[in-house]
């Protein structure tokens, strides 16, 4: 029998020995509660980005092509088991990419070893003629399981519904999904023959097939479906609907230009901001013994937060310089100078922005119409004070949209503008030539109280007004409805060219833009006023079309006569007394 003191000593030694064994055998928690040694696991990193939009030039938070490639190669060097994919909207968006129809972007994709990409809505901005060439030059495959040809009822020929990537003995299945919003977020004629089927139904069909027939170890949805993340971490958006699909293990989102990293219904979901500013990462851990999935951890690497650590990749830098030198004379041409910043943010700016109003002013002057209307999403960035180059204008307006003129009634005009007020889906409508008063507290579609032309004439619901918009909106883009228009005519004049023409017309003069927001939250003045607090600018609306009717004026006059007579009678009585 051991004495009490000896027992305590023995137990202490035993506990210490067990702790030593525990420390020497590091463990990793499994999703099912079991543990396994790190040496018994395999780790595969999926690095993704989305909405690159041809952002090859370094600017502000955008790292540019060479540093972006360098960052991806860091991951590949750290873990050879790294797969690089894209969530779509790769090419269209900057002068360097637009003028070459994406050539340098494809070369960049080849450099990083891009495996697959979802098809974004802006992949269709130039039709489908470049789809095959992009894949060939970039060494990747487009994936889309929910885009079908209406004529054949078969999947499109320039994309595969899924792709299986085998790495370190693990079979990873990627299914591609496009947003149904593509029907409204590119030129309608470019997608007229396509059907965008329900993403959840399509994903269920193909994810189940991958698991049951192809026996993949994990299924990742590679999508151009939107997501957003609140400050408290809550994730919402159409991409989250895929968490309902049992066979899907992880989701890569895009389209909304947001940074997202977290879980919905226990499933990881990521989105990598836009323009290469963030790399999203799904870190997958598997059991080495049976290739069973242990965990998927979502991460976001915000590159601009560690800009000092980013290094230029020599190969990518050489490619960039080649195209930069070739296009330099075009990109660096100064077409005008502005003494004021023309800012724009289609969601944050309440109403028409300075850039939006200037653009609409140029549009209606070029087209000779009373009113100009464009969509907030058609303008992609602000114009800074100072020199305006051709490269700047390609960044502002990367789309090759044209001016379309028409005549619509006041009632149709009201409907169009109502659609763009507090539109959280597409952003604010941009207008000029008309002053619109609305009540933000009323329900959508019933906010506008009064509308006036710039000369003060009140817009009447049954009268026709001449309007210019872009060809994207005129055919239902961003769900704007011009179906009742008459005398609709596509001028085939690119809006970007009209902006260049307007700037060059200034000659040596600078653009000094006196901005006032034509969308005003508040009631219209009933008479000329010296200062309108809603706009911060002096405003005098003529009496033409005044909200005070002639009947009201007559009634006020009669009342004044009666009051005047009463005063006179009262004075006579007092004098008589």
XYZ file of C-alpha atoms in Angstrom:
577
model
C 0.000 0.000 0.000
C 1.331 3.438 -0.951
C 1.205 6.132 1.675
C -0.968 9.198 1.005
C 2.078 11.371 0.215
C 3.443 8.789 -2.179
C 0.032 8.432 -3.856
C -0.132 12.170 -4.479
C 3.391 12.160 -5.931
C 2.571 9.208 -8.184
C -0.635 10.820 -9.460
C 1.212 14.079 -10.156
C 3.809 12.259 -12.216
C 1.089 10.378 -14.069
C -0.795 13.597 -14.943
C 2.437 15.256 -16.087
C 3.256 12.288 -18.303
C -0.231 12.371 -19.851
C 0.063 16.115 -20.510
C 3.454 15.571 -22.159
C 1.978 12.920 -24.423
C -0.946 15.240 -25.235
C 1.367 18.125 -26.093
C 3.622 15.980 -28.234
C 0.606 14.714 -30.197
C -0.863 17.917 -31.629
C -4.474 17.421 -32.773
C -6.934 19.010 -35.141
C -10.671 19.029 -34.418
C -12.863 17.357 -37.010
C -16.259 18.589 -38.020
C -17.778 15.439 -36.499
C -16.054 15.970 -33.139
C -13.206 13.506 -33.678
C -9.556 14.477 -33.817
C -6.725 13.659 -36.183
C -3.050 14.441 -36.419
C -2.026 17.168 -38.897
C 0.225 14.628 -40.565
C -2.921 12.648 -41.270
C -4.617 15.498 -43.153
C -4.498 17.114 -46.569
C -5.057 20.842 -47.026
C -6.229 22.317 -50.329
C -6.645 26.066 -50.824
C -9.158 27.473 -53.284
C -8.155 31.055 -54.090
C -10.859 33.049 -55.832
C -11.518 36.544 -57.077
C -14.498 38.097 -58.863
C -15.486 41.187 -60.834
C -11.905 41.887 -61.900
C -13.253 44.109 -64.701
C -9.929 44.400 -66.507
C -8.327 46.257 -63.577
C -4.755 45.904 -64.858
C -3.564 49.364 -63.836
C -2.514 49.987 -60.214
C -4.663 52.765 -58.789
C -5.748 53.566 -55.238
C -6.909 50.366 -53.563
C -6.543 48.417 -56.811
C -3.174 46.582 -56.779
C -2.920 46.192 -60.534
C -1.944 43.215 -62.625
C 1.642 42.558 -61.529
C 1.058 42.768 -57.769
C -2.192 40.834 -58.051
C -0.383 37.993 -59.794
C 2.432 38.200 -57.250
C -0.038 37.789 -54.371
C -1.618 34.699 -55.935
C 1.779 33.126 -56.561
C 2.557 33.578 -52.852
C -0.330 31.247 -52.051
C 0.782 28.756 -54.683
C 4.299 28.770 -53.290
C 3.097 28.325 -49.695
C 0.783 25.461 -50.650
C 1.298 23.628 -53.968
C -2.231 22.261 -53.464
C -3.816 25.566 -54.518
C -6.609 25.981 -57.073
C -7.315 29.424 -58.583
C -10.822 30.269 -59.868
C -12.852 33.361 -60.800
C -16.432 34.383 -60.080
C -16.845 36.153 -63.438
C -17.034 39.686 -64.883
C -13.387 39.364 -65.826
C -12.729 41.453 -68.902
C -14.878 44.497 -69.471
C -14.190 47.682 -67.544
C -10.954 49.541 -68.385
C -9.408 51.074 -71.467
C -6.484 48.632 -71.602
C -8.807 45.637 -71.568
C -11.623 47.142 -73.641
C -9.374 48.362 -76.451
C -7.791 44.909 -76.769
C -10.960 42.911 -76.021
C -9.349 41.343 -72.973
C -6.036 40.098 -74.393
C -3.845 41.078 -71.405
C -6.420 39.719 -68.945
C -6.275 36.309 -70.619
C -2.478 36.394 -70.468
C -2.719 37.186 -66.765
C -5.047 34.212 -66.261
C -2.510 31.955 -67.992
C 0.193 33.273 -65.663
C -1.740 32.457 -62.483
C -2.970 29.100 -63.734
C -6.656 29.953 -63.610
C -8.626 26.699 -63.668
C -12.221 27.838 -64.134
C -14.481 30.878 -64.147
C -18.177 31.523 -63.714
C -19.823 33.573 -66.456
C -20.661 37.092 -65.314
C -23.267 39.338 -66.892
C -20.542 41.564 -68.333
C -18.969 38.633 -70.164
C -21.813 39.257 -72.639
C -21.125 42.955 -73.207
C -19.310 42.109 -76.455
C -21.607 39.233 -77.337
C -20.263 35.676 -77.292
C -17.642 35.846 -80.061
C -14.704 36.134 -77.646
C -15.752 33.394 -75.226
C -13.816 30.549 -76.874
C -10.718 32.670 -77.526
C -10.586 33.852 -73.904
C -10.621 30.269 -72.664
C -7.975 29.170 -75.153
C -5.623 32.074 -74.412
C -6.236 32.003 -70.655
C -6.024 28.223 -70.257
C -9.245 27.969 -68.244
C -12.849 26.830 -68.708
C -16.093 28.754 -68.329
C -18.593 26.913 -66.128
C -22.365 27.468 -66.265
C -24.975 24.849 -65.480
C -28.006 27.153 -65.628
C -27.576 28.904 -69.019
C -29.481 27.251 -71.853
C -30.011 27.980 -75.534
C -33.708 28.767 -76.056
C -33.702 27.357 -79.575
C -32.180 23.969 -78.717
C -33.128 23.729 -75.019
C -29.566 22.536 -74.470
C -26.749 24.044 -72.382
C -24.631 26.696 -74.109
C -21.685 25.348 -76.093
C -19.006 27.747 -74.810
C -19.235 26.550 -71.202
C -19.356 23.300 -69.279
C -21.858 22.757 -66.442
C -19.123 21.500 -64.099
C -15.458 20.634 -63.809
C -13.726 18.036 -61.639
C -10.259 18.929 -60.394
C -8.225 16.153 -58.806
C -5.464 17.270 -56.455
C -3.452 15.162 -54.024
C -5.953 12.344 -54.482
C -8.920 14.600 -53.633
C -11.697 15.062 -56.202
C -13.154 18.592 -56.121
C -16.242 19.276 -58.213
C -16.971 22.859 -59.321
C -20.404 23.764 -60.702
C -20.839 27.107 -62.466
C -23.844 29.371 -61.974
C -24.787 32.675 -63.602
C -27.174 35.231 -62.152
C -30.610 35.475 -63.824
C -30.087 39.245 -63.583
C -27.861 38.873 -66.653
C -31.037 39.306 -68.709
C -31.249 42.907 -67.441
C -27.591 43.710 -66.832
C -26.120 43.497 -70.305
C -27.392 44.448 -73.740
C -30.628 42.571 -74.312
C -29.764 41.545 -77.875
C -26.649 39.760 -76.620
C -28.672 37.395 -74.412
C -31.960 37.318 -76.341
C -31.588 33.640 -77.240
C -30.587 32.510 -73.768
C -32.522 31.147 -70.819
C -31.136 31.654 -67.314
C -32.666 28.883 -65.244
C -33.252 28.872 -61.503
C -29.816 28.609 -59.821
C -31.013 26.478 -56.901
C -32.726 23.893 -59.117
C -29.776 23.703 -61.494
C -27.287 23.484 -58.637
C -29.231 20.686 -56.980
C -29.270 18.641 -60.184
C -25.568 18.936 -60.923
C -24.263 18.838 -57.346
C -26.219 15.635 -56.688
C -24.784 14.126 -59.876
C -21.233 14.986 -58.843
C -21.679 13.369 -55.453
C -23.625 10.265 -56.524
C -22.227 9.464 -59.967
C -18.788 11.075 -60.136
C -18.034 10.364 -56.470
C -16.344 13.688 -55.808
C -15.166 14.393 -52.274
C -16.448 17.978 -52.190
C -18.682 20.250 -54.318
C -18.012 23.978 -54.615
C -20.495 26.342 -56.277
C -18.506 28.762 -58.461
C -20.978 31.548 -59.113
C -21.712 35.047 -60.265
C -24.530 35.264 -57.733
C -24.541 38.201 -55.346
C -23.958 38.333 -51.605
C -23.446 41.006 -48.976
C -22.338 40.997 -45.351
C -23.582 43.284 -42.584
C -21.437 44.711 -39.813
C -22.672 42.002 -37.446
C -21.480 39.314 -39.864
C -24.917 38.409 -41.247
C -24.697 37.359 -44.902
C -27.592 37.827 -47.335
C -28.135 37.752 -51.100
C -29.081 35.338 -53.873
C -25.907 33.283 -53.392
C -27.079 32.276 -49.911
C -30.013 30.373 -51.444
C -27.503 27.715 -52.452
C -27.034 26.754 -48.802
C -30.337 24.892 -49.214
C -28.623 22.445 -51.594
C -27.439 19.519 -49.465
C -24.744 18.378 -51.896
C -23.004 21.769 -51.996
C -20.175 22.147 -49.467
C -18.997 25.709 -50.170
C -20.054 28.772 -52.171
C -18.060 31.366 -54.107
C -20.142 34.501 -54.789
C -19.664 37.543 -57.030
C -21.560 40.266 -58.880
C -22.240 42.633 -55.972
C -18.669 43.921 -55.527
C -18.710 43.091 -51.825
C -16.233 41.451 -49.499
C -17.853 38.452 -47.854
C -16.413 35.744 -45.616
C -18.488 33.641 -43.240
C -21.102 30.939 -42.875
C -24.788 30.627 -43.748
C -26.643 27.593 -42.442
C -23.269 26.166 -41.483
C -21.878 26.417 -45.022
C -18.924 28.666 -45.934
C -19.475 31.479 -48.421
C -16.950 33.983 -49.771
C -16.808 36.914 -52.194
C -13.656 38.845 -53.077
C -14.737 42.486 -53.397
C -13.782 43.642 -56.935
C -10.899 44.765 -59.209
C -8.501 42.348 -57.547
C -8.619 44.182 -54.221
C -9.332 41.046 -52.196
C -8.416 37.395 -52.599
C -11.021 35.049 -51.136
C -9.916 31.699 -49.762
C -11.708 28.457 -48.991
C -9.208 26.430 -46.960
C -10.292 22.777 -47.139
C -8.962 20.115 -44.786
C -9.413 16.401 -45.539
C -8.553 13.195 -43.750
C -5.557 11.620 -45.466
C -6.797 8.132 -44.598
C -10.115 8.271 -46.462
C -10.244 11.730 -48.134
C -13.228 12.686 -45.976
C -13.873 16.402 -45.663
C -13.009 17.642 -42.183
C -13.591 21.379 -42.545
C -13.778 24.343 -44.939
C -12.645 27.676 -43.521
C -13.555 30.898 -45.374
C -10.994 33.702 -45.337
C -10.597 37.107 -46.964
C -7.184 38.537 -47.802
C -7.725 42.277 -48.270
C -4.699 43.112 -50.406
C -4.840 46.884 -50.048
C -4.577 46.508 -46.276
C -1.123 44.977 -46.771
C -0.023 46.955 -49.809
C 3.526 47.277 -48.476
C 3.939 43.484 -48.614
C 2.828 43.074 -52.231
C 5.528 42.447 -54.810
C 5.453 42.767 -58.573
C 5.577 39.477 -60.426
C 8.271 39.910 -63.144
C 6.355 38.022 -65.856
C 3.097 39.855 -65.200
C 4.901 43.202 -65.040
C 6.458 42.566 -68.450
C 3.043 41.755 -69.958
C 1.517 44.857 -68.402
C 4.282 47.138 -69.677
C 3.974 45.711 -73.176
C 0.307 46.684 -73.396
C 0.788 49.901 -71.478
C 3.471 51.106 -73.913
C 1.347 50.122 -76.901
C -1.749 51.967 -75.672
C -0.036 54.881 -73.882
C -0.735 57.529 -76.541
C -4.459 56.728 -76.462
C -4.836 56.323 -72.700
C -2.851 59.408 -71.713
C -4.495 61.841 -74.112
C -5.883 64.739 -72.064
C -9.341 65.519 -73.440
C -10.307 68.139 -70.863
C -9.689 69.704 -67.471
C -12.211 70.019 -64.666
C -11.915 72.499 -61.822
C -14.408 70.536 -59.737
C -14.597 66.868 -58.834
C -17.415 65.026 -60.568
C -18.208 62.478 -57.893
C -20.458 59.464 -58.300
C -21.744 56.573 -56.211
C -25.000 55.087 -57.447
C -25.949 53.680 -54.022
C -24.521 56.142 -51.496
C -25.339 59.368 -53.323
C -28.914 60.349 -52.580
C -30.201 61.244 -56.008
C -28.404 62.210 -59.188
C -24.661 62.663 -58.659
C -22.550 65.503 -60.104
C -21.069 63.094 -62.649
C -24.521 61.697 -63.451
C -26.046 65.105 -64.047
C -23.140 66.300 -66.198
C -23.325 63.112 -68.261
C -27.087 63.524 -68.779
C -26.585 67.192 -69.671
C -24.093 66.182 -72.366
C -26.410 63.430 -73.609
C -29.444 65.667 -74.068
C -27.403 68.469 -75.653
C -25.874 66.019 -78.141
C -29.261 64.449 -78.890
C -31.259 67.706 -78.834
C -33.827 66.512 -76.281
C -35.523 68.084 -73.289
C -34.552 65.378 -70.814
C -31.575 63.065 -70.347
C -31.702 59.815 -68.339
C -29.029 57.219 -67.640
C -28.602 54.432 -65.109
C -26.375 54.844 -62.081
C -24.576 51.577 -62.791
C -23.531 52.796 -66.233
C -21.056 55.147 -64.562
C -18.402 53.138 -62.745
C -16.272 55.707 -60.932
C -15.839 59.428 -60.237
C -13.785 61.992 -62.165
C -11.200 63.718 -59.995
C -10.415 67.412 -60.187
C -7.739 68.129 -62.794
C -6.840 66.553 -66.124
C -9.354 64.158 -67.668
C -7.680 61.562 -69.883
C -9.187 59.154 -72.368
C -8.202 56.399 -69.942
C -10.277 58.104 -67.235
C -13.344 58.167 -69.473
C -12.994 54.455 -70.242
C -12.966 53.798 -66.504
C -15.989 56.044 -65.966
C -17.922 54.578 -68.889
C -16.444 51.229 -69.939
C -19.621 50.257 -71.779
C -19.963 51.043 -75.462
C -23.532 52.276 -74.984
C -25.125 54.588 -77.528
C -27.607 57.458 -77.391
C -31.235 56.489 -77.981
C -33.871 59.200 -78.458
C -37.629 58.866 -78.061
C -40.816 60.591 -76.955
C -42.708 59.522 -73.853
C -45.637 60.891 -71.881
C -45.311 62.577 -68.527
C -46.879 59.483 -66.954
C -44.255 57.224 -68.561
C -41.480 59.591 -67.503
C -42.738 59.478 -63.941
C -42.753 55.664 -63.981
C -39.189 55.534 -65.289
C -37.830 57.951 -62.695
C -39.833 56.320 -59.877
C -38.008 53.049 -60.698
C -34.674 54.717 -59.999
C -35.488 56.419 -56.682
C -34.071 54.513 -53.699
C -33.428 51.499 -55.926
C -31.271 49.272 -53.715
C -30.908 46.700 -56.480
C -29.598 48.860 -59.319
C -28.806 52.218 -57.726
C -30.184 55.710 -58.286
C -31.369 56.946 -61.669
C -29.398 59.877 -63.131
C -31.355 62.672 -64.824
C -31.104 66.218 -66.147
C -33.471 68.662 -67.830
C -36.154 67.903 -65.266
C -36.572 68.773 -61.596
C -38.304 66.040 -59.608
C -39.835 66.425 -56.136
C -40.497 63.257 -54.157
C -41.343 62.001 -50.664
C -38.916 59.326 -49.493
C -41.352 58.115 -46.833
C -43.958 57.027 -49.354
C -44.024 53.567 -50.895
C -41.917 52.782 -53.934
C -43.634 53.761 -57.171
C -45.691 56.479 -55.520
C -43.050 58.894 -54.245
C -43.042 61.633 -56.892
C -45.330 64.612 -56.242
C -44.244 67.112 -58.898
C -41.974 67.327 -61.949
C -40.867 70.448 -63.850
C -38.782 71.056 -66.949
C -35.734 73.259 -66.453
C -37.710 76.307 -67.629
C -40.258 75.763 -64.852
C -42.999 74.253 -67.006
C -44.846 71.629 -65.044
C -44.757 68.114 -66.508
C -48.252 67.003 -67.489
C -49.086 63.307 -67.437
C -50.701 63.134 -70.892
C -48.218 65.310 -72.824
C -45.224 64.032 -74.800
C -41.625 64.966 -73.941
C -38.408 64.276 -75.829
C -35.979 62.043 -73.933
C -32.546 60.539 -74.535
C -31.256 57.484 -72.707
C -28.769 54.694 -73.501
C -29.412 51.606 -75.622
C -29.020 49.373 -72.557
C -31.887 51.033 -70.671
C -34.067 51.502 -73.745
C -34.340 47.719 -74.134
C -35.113 46.933 -70.482
C -31.681 47.154 -68.886
C -31.807 47.385 -65.064
C -35.546 46.693 -65.539
C -36.335 50.213 -66.800
C -39.492 50.226 -68.898
C -39.622 52.374 -72.045
C -42.068 50.047 -73.807
C -44.625 52.823 -74.421
C -42.199 55.172 -76.156
C -42.803 56.443 -79.681
C -40.295 57.517 -82.354
C -37.540 55.513 -80.632
C -34.258 55.916 -82.525
C -30.776 54.575 -81.812
C -28.396 57.280 -83.005
C -25.440 54.870 -82.796
C -23.464 57.704 -81.182
C -21.400 56.245 -78.305
C -22.018 58.167 -75.094
C -18.291 58.125 -74.310
C -17.645 59.892 -77.635
C -20.229 62.529 -76.748
C -18.439 63.177 -73.448
C -15.100 63.531 -75.257
C -16.660 65.891 -77.796
C -18.135 68.080 -75.042
C -14.799 68.329 -73.231
C -12.797 69.079 -76.372
C -15.321 71.780 -77.332
C -14.182 73.745 -74.277
C -10.792 74.282 -75.916
C -8.457 75.928 -73.408
C -11.305 76.516 -70.977
C -11.763 74.345 -67.904
C -14.963 72.560 -67.022
C -16.552 74.428 -64.118
C -19.657 72.497 -63.258
C -22.330 74.184 -61.151
C -24.072 71.164 -59.689
C -27.588 71.002 -58.285
C -29.380 67.726 -57.624
C -32.471 67.445 -59.858
C -34.004 64.822 -57.558
C -35.268 66.630 -54.481
C -36.714 65.069 -51.360
C -39.404 67.561 -50.423
C -42.357 69.528 -51.716
C -42.131 71.752 -54.773
C -42.279 75.502 -54.050
C -45.659 77.071 -54.754
C -44.045 80.324 -55.837
C -40.573 81.567 -56.796
C -38.174 81.295 -53.871
C -34.771 82.846 -53.302
C -33.164 79.764 -51.795
C -34.015 76.100 -52.005
C -32.592 74.317 -48.972
C -32.945 70.941 -50.687
C -30.409 71.819 -53.397
C -28.376 74.473 -51.645
C -28.721 76.632 -54.758
C -30.862 79.621 -55.649
C -33.905 78.550 -57.615
C -36.707 80.494 -59.253
C -39.441 78.445 -60.844
C -41.528 80.494 -63.317
C -45.258 80.720 -62.760
C -45.878 78.668 -65.910
C -47.429 75.441 -64.774
C -47.473 76.666 -61.162
C -48.854 74.233 -58.615
C -51.259 77.075 -57.652
C -54.209 76.858 -60.041
C -55.993 79.892 -61.534
C -59.093 78.885 -59.572
C -57.074 79.076 -56.365
C -55.751 82.525 -57.281
C -59.319 83.735 -57.977
C -60.553 82.338 -54.674
C -57.733 84.073 -52.770
C -58.616 87.363 -54.557
C -62.301 87.149 -53.544
C -61.321 86.470 -49.932
C -58.977 89.480 -49.931
C -61.797 91.712 -51.331
C -64.196 90.561 -48.599
C -61.571 91.140 -45.894
C -60.764 94.587 -47.340
C -64.471 95.586 -47.389
C -64.917 94.458 -43.787
C -61.965 96.587 -42.675
C -63.351 99.663 -44.462
C -66.828 99.229 -42.906
C -65.284 98.774 -39.458
C -63.235 101.953 -39.842
C -66.376 103.934 -40.887
C -68.226 102.747 -37.774
C -65.320 103.834 -35.567
C -65.162 107.225 -37.237
C -68.925 107.672 -36.814
C -68.605 106.934 -33.094
